[in-house]
mmCIF file of C-alpha atoms and ligand atoms in Angstrom:
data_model
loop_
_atom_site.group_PDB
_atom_site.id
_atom_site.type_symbol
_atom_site.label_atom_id
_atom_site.label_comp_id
_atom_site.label_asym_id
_atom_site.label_seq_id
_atom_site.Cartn_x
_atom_site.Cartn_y
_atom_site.Cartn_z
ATOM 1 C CA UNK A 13 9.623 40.359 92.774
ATOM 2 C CA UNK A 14 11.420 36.791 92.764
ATOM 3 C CA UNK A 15 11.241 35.315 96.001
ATOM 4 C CA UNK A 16 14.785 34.059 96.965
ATOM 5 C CA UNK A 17 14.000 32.836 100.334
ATOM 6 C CA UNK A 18 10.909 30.592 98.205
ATOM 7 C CA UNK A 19 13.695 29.182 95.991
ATOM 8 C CA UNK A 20 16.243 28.474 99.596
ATOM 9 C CA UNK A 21 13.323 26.633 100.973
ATOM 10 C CA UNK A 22 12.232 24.972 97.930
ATOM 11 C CA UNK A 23 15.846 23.410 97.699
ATOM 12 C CA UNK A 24 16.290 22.751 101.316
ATOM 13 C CA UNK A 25 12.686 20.750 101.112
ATOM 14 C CA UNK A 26 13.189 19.116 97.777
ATOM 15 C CA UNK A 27 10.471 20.700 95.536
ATOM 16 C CA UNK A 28 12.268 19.653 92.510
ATOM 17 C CA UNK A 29 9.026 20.728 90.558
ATOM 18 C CA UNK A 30 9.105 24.496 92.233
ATOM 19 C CA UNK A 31 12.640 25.196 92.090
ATOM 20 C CA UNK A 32 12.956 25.864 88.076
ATOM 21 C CA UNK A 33 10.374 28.108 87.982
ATOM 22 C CA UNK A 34 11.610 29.962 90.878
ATOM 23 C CA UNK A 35 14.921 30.110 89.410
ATOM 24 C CA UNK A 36 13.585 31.713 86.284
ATOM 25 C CA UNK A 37 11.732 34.352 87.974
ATOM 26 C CA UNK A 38 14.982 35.453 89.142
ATOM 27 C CA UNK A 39 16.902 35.406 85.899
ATOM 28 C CA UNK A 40 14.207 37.368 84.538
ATOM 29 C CA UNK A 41 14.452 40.310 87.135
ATOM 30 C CA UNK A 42 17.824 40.658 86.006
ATOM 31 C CA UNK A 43 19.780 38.906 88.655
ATOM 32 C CA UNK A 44 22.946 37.021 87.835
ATOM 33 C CA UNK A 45 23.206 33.255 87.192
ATOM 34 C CA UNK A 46 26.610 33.513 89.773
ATOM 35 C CA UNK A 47 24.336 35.308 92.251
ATOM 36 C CA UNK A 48 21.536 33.176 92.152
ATOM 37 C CA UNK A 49 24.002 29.887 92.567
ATOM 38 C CA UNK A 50 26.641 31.664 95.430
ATOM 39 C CA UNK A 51 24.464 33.793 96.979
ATOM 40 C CA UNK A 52 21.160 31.382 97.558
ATOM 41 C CA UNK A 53 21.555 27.571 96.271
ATOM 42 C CA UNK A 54 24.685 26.509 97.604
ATOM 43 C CA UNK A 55 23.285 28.707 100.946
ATOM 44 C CA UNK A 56 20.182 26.561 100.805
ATOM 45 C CA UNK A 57 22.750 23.361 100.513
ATOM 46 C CA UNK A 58 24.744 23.868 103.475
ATOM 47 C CA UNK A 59 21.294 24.338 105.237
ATOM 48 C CA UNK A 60 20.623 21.187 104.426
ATOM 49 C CA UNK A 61 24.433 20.016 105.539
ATOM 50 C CA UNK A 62 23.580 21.801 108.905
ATOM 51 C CA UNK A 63 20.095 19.924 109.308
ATOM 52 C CA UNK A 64 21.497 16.393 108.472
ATOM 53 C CA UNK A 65 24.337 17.053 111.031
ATOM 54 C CA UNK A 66 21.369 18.047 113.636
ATOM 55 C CA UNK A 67 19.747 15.203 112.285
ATOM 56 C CA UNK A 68 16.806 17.289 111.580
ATOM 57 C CA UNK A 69 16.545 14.973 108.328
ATOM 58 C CA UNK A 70 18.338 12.431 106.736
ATOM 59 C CA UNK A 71 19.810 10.785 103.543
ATOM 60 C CA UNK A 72 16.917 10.415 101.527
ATOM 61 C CA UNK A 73 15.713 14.626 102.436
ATOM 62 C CA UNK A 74 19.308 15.275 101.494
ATOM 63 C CA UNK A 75 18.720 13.474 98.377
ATOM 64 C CA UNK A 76 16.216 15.194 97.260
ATOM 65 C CA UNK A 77 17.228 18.313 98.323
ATOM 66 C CA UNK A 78 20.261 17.370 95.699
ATOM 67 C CA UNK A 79 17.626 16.326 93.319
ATOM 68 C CA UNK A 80 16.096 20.041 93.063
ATOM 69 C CA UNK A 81 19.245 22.073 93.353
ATOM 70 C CA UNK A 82 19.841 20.065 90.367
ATOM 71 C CA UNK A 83 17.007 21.210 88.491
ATOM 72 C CA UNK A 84 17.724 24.779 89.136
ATOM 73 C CA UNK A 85 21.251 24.341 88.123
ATOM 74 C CA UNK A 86 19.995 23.161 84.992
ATOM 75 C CA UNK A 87 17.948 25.861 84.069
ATOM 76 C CA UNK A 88 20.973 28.287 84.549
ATOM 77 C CA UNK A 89 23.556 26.197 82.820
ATOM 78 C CA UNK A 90 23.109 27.400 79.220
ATOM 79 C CA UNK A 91 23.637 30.989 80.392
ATOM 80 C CA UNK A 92 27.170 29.898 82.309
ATOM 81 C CA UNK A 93 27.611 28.018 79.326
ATOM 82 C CA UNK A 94 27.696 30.797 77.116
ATOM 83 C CA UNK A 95 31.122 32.690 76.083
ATOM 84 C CA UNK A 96 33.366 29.652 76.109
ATOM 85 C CA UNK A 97 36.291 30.224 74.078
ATOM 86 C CA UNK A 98 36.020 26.644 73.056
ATOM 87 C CA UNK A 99 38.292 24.612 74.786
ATOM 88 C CA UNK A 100 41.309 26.674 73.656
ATOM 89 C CA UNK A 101 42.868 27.512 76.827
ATOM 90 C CA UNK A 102 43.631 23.469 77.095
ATOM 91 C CA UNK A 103 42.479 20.175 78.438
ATOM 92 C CA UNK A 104 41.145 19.384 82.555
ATOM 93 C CA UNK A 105 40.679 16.059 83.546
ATOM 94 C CA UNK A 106 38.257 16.514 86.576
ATOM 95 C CA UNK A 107 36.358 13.791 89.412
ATOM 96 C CA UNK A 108 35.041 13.295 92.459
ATOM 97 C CA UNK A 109 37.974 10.525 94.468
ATOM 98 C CA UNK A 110 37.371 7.156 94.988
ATOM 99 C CA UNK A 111 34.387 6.738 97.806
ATOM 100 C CA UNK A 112 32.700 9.641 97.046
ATOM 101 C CA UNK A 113 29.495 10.181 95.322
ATOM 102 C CA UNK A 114 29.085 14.128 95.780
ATOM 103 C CA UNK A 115 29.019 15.488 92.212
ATOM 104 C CA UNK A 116 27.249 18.981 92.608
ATOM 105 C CA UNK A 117 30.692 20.972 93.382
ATOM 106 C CA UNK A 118 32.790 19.118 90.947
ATOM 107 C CA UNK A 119 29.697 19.858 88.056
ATOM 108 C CA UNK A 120 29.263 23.647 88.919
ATOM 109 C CA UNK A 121 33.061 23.920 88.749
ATOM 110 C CA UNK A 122 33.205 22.072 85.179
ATOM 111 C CA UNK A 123 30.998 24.332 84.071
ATOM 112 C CA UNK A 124 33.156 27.617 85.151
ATOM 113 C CA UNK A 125 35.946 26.075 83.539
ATOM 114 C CA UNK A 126 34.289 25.170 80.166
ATOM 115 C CA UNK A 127 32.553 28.691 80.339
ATOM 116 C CA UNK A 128 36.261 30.031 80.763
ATOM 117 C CA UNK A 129 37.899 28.369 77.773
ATOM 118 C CA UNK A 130 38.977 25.077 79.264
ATOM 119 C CA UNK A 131 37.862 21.610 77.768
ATOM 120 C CA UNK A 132 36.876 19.219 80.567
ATOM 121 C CA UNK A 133 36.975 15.824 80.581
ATOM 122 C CA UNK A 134 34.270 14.637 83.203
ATOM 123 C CA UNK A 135 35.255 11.069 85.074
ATOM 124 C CA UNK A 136 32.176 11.685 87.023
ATOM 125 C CA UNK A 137 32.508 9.997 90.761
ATOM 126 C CA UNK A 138 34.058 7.652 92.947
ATOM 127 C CA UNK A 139 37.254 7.986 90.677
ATOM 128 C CA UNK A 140 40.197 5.716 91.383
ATOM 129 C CA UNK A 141 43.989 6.802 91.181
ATOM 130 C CA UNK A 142 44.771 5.009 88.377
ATOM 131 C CA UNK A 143 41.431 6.155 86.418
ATOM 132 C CA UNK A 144 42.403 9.901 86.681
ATOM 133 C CA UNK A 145 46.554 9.087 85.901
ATOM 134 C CA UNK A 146 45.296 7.046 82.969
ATOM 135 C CA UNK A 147 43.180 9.751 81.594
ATOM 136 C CA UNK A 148 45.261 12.378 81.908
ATOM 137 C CA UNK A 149 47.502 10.634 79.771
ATOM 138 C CA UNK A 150 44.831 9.942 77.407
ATOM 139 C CA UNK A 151 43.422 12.901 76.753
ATOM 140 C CA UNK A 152 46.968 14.883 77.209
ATOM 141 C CA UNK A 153 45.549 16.489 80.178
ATOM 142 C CA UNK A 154 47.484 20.068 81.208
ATOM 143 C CA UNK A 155 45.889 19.931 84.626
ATOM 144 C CA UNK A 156 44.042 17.034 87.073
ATOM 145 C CA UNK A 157 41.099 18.423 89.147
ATOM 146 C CA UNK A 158 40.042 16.101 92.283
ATOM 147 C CA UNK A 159 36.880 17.119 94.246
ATOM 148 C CA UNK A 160 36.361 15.733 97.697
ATOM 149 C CA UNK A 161 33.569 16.370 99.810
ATOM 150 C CA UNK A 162 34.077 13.707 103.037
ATOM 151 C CA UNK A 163 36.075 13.812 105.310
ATOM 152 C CA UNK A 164 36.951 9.851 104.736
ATOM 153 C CA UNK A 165 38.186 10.435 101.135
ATOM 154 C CA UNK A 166 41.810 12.426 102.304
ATOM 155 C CA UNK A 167 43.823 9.735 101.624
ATOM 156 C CA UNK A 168 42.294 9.137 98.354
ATOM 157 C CA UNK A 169 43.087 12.930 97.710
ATOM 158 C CA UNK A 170 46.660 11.861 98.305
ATOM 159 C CA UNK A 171 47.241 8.777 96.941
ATOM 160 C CA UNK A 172 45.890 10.048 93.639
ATOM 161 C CA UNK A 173 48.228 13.447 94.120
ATOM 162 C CA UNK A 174 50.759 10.916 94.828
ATOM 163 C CA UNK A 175 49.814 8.614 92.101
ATOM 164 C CA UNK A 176 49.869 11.362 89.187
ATOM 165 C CA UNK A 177 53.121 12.878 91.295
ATOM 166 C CA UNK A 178 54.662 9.688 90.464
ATOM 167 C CA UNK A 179 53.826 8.386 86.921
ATOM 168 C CA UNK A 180 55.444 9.160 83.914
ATOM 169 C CA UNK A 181 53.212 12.620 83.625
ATOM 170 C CA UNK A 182 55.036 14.249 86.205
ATOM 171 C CA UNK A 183 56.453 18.065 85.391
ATOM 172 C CA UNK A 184 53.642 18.053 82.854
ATOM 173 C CA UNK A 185 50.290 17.815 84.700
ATOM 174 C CA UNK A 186 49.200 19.919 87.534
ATOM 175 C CA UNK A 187 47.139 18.963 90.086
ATOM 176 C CA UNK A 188 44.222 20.962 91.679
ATOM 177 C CA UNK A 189 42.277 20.339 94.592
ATOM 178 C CA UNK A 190 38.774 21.536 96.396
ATOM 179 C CA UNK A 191 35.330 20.316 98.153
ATOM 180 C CA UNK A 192 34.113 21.187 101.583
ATOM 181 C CA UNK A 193 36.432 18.187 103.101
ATOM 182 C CA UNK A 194 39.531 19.504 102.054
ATOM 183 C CA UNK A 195 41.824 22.910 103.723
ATOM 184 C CA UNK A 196 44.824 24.361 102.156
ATOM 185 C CA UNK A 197 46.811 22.898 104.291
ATOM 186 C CA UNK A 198 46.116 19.360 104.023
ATOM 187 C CA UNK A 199 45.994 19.892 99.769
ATOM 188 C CA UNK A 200 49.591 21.720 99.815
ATOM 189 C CA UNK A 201 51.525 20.577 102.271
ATOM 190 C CA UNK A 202 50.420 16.821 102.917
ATOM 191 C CA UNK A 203 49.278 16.083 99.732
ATOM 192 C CA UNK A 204 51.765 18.425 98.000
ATOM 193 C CA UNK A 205 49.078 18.941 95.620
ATOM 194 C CA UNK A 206 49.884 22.638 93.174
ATOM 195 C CA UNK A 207 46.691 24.385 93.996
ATOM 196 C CA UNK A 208 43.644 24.579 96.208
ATOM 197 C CA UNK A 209 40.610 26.475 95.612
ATOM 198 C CA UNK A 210 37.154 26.739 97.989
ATOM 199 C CA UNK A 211 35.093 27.454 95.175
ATOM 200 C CA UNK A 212 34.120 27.431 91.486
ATOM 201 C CA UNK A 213 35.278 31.167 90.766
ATOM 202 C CA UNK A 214 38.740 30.440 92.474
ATOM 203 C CA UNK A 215 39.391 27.369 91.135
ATOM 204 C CA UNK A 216 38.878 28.456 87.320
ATOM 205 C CA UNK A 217 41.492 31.499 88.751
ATOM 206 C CA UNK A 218 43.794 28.601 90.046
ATOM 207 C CA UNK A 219 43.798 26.844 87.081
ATOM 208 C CA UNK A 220 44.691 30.188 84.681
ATOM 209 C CA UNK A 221 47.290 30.657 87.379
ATOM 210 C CA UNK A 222 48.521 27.153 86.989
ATOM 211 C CA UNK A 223 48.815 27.094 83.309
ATOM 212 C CA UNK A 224 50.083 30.424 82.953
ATOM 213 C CA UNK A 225 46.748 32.245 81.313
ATOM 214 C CA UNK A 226 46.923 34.766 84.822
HETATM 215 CO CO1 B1M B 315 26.530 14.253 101.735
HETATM 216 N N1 B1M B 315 27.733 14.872 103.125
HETATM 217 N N2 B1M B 315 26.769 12.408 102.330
HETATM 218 N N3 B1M B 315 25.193 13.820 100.408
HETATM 219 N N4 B1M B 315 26.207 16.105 101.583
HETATM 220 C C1 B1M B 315 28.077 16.295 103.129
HETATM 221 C C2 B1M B 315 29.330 16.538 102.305
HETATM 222 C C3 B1M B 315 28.289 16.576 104.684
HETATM 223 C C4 B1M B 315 29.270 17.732 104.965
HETATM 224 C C5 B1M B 315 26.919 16.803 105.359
HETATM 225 C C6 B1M B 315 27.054 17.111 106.831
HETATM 226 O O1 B1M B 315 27.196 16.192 107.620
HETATM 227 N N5 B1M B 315 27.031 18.366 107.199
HETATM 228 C C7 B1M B 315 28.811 15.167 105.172
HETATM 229 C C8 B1M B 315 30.333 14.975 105.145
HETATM 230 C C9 B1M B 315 30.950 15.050 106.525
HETATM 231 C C10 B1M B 315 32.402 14.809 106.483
HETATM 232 O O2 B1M B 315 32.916 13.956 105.823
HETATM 233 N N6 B1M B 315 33.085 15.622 107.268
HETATM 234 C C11 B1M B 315 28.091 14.230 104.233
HETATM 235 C C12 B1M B 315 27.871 12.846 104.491
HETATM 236 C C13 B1M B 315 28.303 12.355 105.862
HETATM 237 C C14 B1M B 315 27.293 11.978 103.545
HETATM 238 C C15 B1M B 315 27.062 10.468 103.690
HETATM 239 C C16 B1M B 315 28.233 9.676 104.316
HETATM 240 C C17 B1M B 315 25.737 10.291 104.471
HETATM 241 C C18 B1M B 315 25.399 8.859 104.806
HETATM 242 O O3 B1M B 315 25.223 8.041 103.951
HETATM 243 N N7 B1M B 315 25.303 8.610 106.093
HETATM 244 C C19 B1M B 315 26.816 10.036 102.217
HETATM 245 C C20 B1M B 315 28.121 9.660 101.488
HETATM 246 C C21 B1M B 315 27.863 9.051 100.144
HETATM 247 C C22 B1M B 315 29.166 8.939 99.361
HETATM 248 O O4 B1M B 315 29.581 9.902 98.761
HETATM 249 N N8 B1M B 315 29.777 7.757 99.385
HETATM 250 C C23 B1M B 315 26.286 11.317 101.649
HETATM 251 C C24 B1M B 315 25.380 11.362 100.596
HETATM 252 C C25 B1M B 315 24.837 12.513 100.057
HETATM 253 C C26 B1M B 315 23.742 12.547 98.993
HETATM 254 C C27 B1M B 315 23.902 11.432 97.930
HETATM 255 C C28 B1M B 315 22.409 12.366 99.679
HETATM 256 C C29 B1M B 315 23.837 14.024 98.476
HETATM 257 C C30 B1M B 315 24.777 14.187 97.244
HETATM 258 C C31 B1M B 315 24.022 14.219 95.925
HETATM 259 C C32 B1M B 315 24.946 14.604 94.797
HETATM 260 O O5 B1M B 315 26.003 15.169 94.928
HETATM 261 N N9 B1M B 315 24.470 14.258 93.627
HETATM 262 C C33 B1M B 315 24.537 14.720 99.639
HETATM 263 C C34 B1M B 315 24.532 16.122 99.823
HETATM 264 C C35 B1M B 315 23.609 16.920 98.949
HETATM 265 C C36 B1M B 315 25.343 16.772 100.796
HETATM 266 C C37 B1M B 315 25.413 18.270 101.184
HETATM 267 C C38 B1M B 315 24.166 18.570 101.999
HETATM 268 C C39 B1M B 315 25.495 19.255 100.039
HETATM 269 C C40 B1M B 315 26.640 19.029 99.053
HETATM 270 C C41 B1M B 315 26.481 19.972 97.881
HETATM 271 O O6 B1M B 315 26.051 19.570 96.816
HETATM 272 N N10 B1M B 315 26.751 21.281 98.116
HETATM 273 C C42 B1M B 315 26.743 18.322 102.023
HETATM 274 C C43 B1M B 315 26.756 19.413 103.067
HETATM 275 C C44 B1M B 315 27.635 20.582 102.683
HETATM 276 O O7 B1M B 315 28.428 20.522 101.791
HETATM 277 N N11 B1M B 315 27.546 21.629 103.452
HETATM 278 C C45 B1M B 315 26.952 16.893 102.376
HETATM 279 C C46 B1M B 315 26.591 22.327 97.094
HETATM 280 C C47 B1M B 315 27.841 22.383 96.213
HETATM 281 C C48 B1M B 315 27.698 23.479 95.168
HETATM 282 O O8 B1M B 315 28.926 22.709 97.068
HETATM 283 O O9 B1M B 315 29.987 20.417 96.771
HETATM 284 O O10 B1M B 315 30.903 22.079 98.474
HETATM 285 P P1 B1M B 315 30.255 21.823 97.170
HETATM 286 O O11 B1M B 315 31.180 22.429 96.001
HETATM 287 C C49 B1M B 315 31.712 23.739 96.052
HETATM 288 C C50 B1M B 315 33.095 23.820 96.729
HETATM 289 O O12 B1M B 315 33.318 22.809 97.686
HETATM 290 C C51 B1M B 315 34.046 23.816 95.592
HETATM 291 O O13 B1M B 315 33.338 24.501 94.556
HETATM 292 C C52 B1M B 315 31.964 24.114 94.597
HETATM 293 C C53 B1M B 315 31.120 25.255 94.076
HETATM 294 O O14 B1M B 315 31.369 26.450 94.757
HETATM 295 N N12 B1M B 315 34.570 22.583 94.998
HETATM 296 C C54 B1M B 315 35.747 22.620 94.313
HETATM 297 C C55 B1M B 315 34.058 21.341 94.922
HETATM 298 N N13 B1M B 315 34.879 20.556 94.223
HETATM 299 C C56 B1M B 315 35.916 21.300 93.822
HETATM 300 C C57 B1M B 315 37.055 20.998 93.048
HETATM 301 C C58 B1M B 315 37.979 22.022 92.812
HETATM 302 C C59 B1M B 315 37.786 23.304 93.326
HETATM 303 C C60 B1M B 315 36.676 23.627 94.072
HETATM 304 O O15 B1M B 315 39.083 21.841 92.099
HETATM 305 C C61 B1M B 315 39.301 20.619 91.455
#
């Protein structure tokens, strides 16, 4: 039988070289790629949140604890991967804001999206305003997506809402929001932002409901 709680603690210790393996055993049992990532790695990453905030362990643990939840994820992406309708639902410009380097939330929910018909344009981290307004126009982005995962990076959050809210792309660009940092209320109301969403499933739901595929 695959041992979950083997794969938790391979992630929350960093075993990059375990975690694959332990990943696959699961798969093979029959288990679902979205249980395997909801249900156990992202449990074994907030473990790993908790234990830095005990200071249990510290940057470079968490970093390598990053590193191996990694590895799993790619061993699982080509499955998530599969049954995209090719990009026909329309065009996401997604990245983490300016000051932030988290890129694990903001790659899992890329994937959904792509898996779900959306094409994704990846800006990767550490995004400024203008970056994400200037892409959007580029690429003739229907919707923005802006992860944020510290605390520190809300008024990035809103001075890129703000930013987009502002240029010459607004009325045709929505703008979604999510990462542990942010709440609903901060997204909606302060950063009058058109949708939040807490996780990967809900935000591919928020962004059909936002373009009008619900
Ligand atoms: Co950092 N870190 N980190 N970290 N880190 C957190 C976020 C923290 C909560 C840990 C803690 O203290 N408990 C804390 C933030 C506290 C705060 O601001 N309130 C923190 C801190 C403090 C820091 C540093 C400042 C530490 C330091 O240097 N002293 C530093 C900052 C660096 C920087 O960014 N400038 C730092 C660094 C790092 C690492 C580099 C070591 C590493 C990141 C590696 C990487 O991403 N490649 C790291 C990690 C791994 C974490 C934790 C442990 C795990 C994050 C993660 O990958 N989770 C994290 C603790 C935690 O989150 N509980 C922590 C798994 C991932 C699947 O979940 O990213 O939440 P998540 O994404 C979810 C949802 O949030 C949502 O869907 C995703 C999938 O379900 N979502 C969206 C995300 N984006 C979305 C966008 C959407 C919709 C939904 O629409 C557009």
């Amino acid at each position: 039988m695959a041992d979950l709680i083997a794969l938790q603690e391979a992630i929350i210790k960093g075993k990059r070289n375990d975690v694959p393996g332990l990943v696959q055993a699961a798969l093979d049992e029959g288990m679902s790629p979205q249980t395997i990532i909801n249900e156990h790695m992202i449990l074994a990453m907030k473990e790993v949140g908790q234990r830095f905030e005990q200071k249990k362990i510290f940057v470079p643990e968490m970093m390598i604890a990053a590193r191996a939840m990694q590895a799993g994820l790619e061993v699982i992406k080509p499955l998530i991967g599969q049954g995209g309708a090719g990009g026909g639902l329309g065009t996401v410009v997604m990245g983490t804001v300016f000051g932030d380097l988290h890129d694990i939330g903001k790659n899992l929910v890329i994937l959904m999206l792509e898996s779900s018909g959306f094409k994704v344009v990846n800006l990767g981290e550490n995004v400024p305003a203008a970056k994400f307004v200037e892409a959007a126009r580029e690429h003739q982005a229907k919707l923005v997506g802006l992860s944020s995962l510290l605390t520190t990076g809300d008024p990035y959050v809103k001075a890129t809402v703000a930013a987009l809210k502002e240029s010459d792309l607004s009325g045709k660009v929505k703008v979604m929001c999510g990462g542990a940092a942010l709440t609903p209320r901060f997204v909606l109301e302060e950063c009058q932002a058109d949708g939040y969403a807490p996780d990967a499933v809900a935000a591919v739901r928020l962004a059909k409901d936002l373009l009008g595929f619900a």
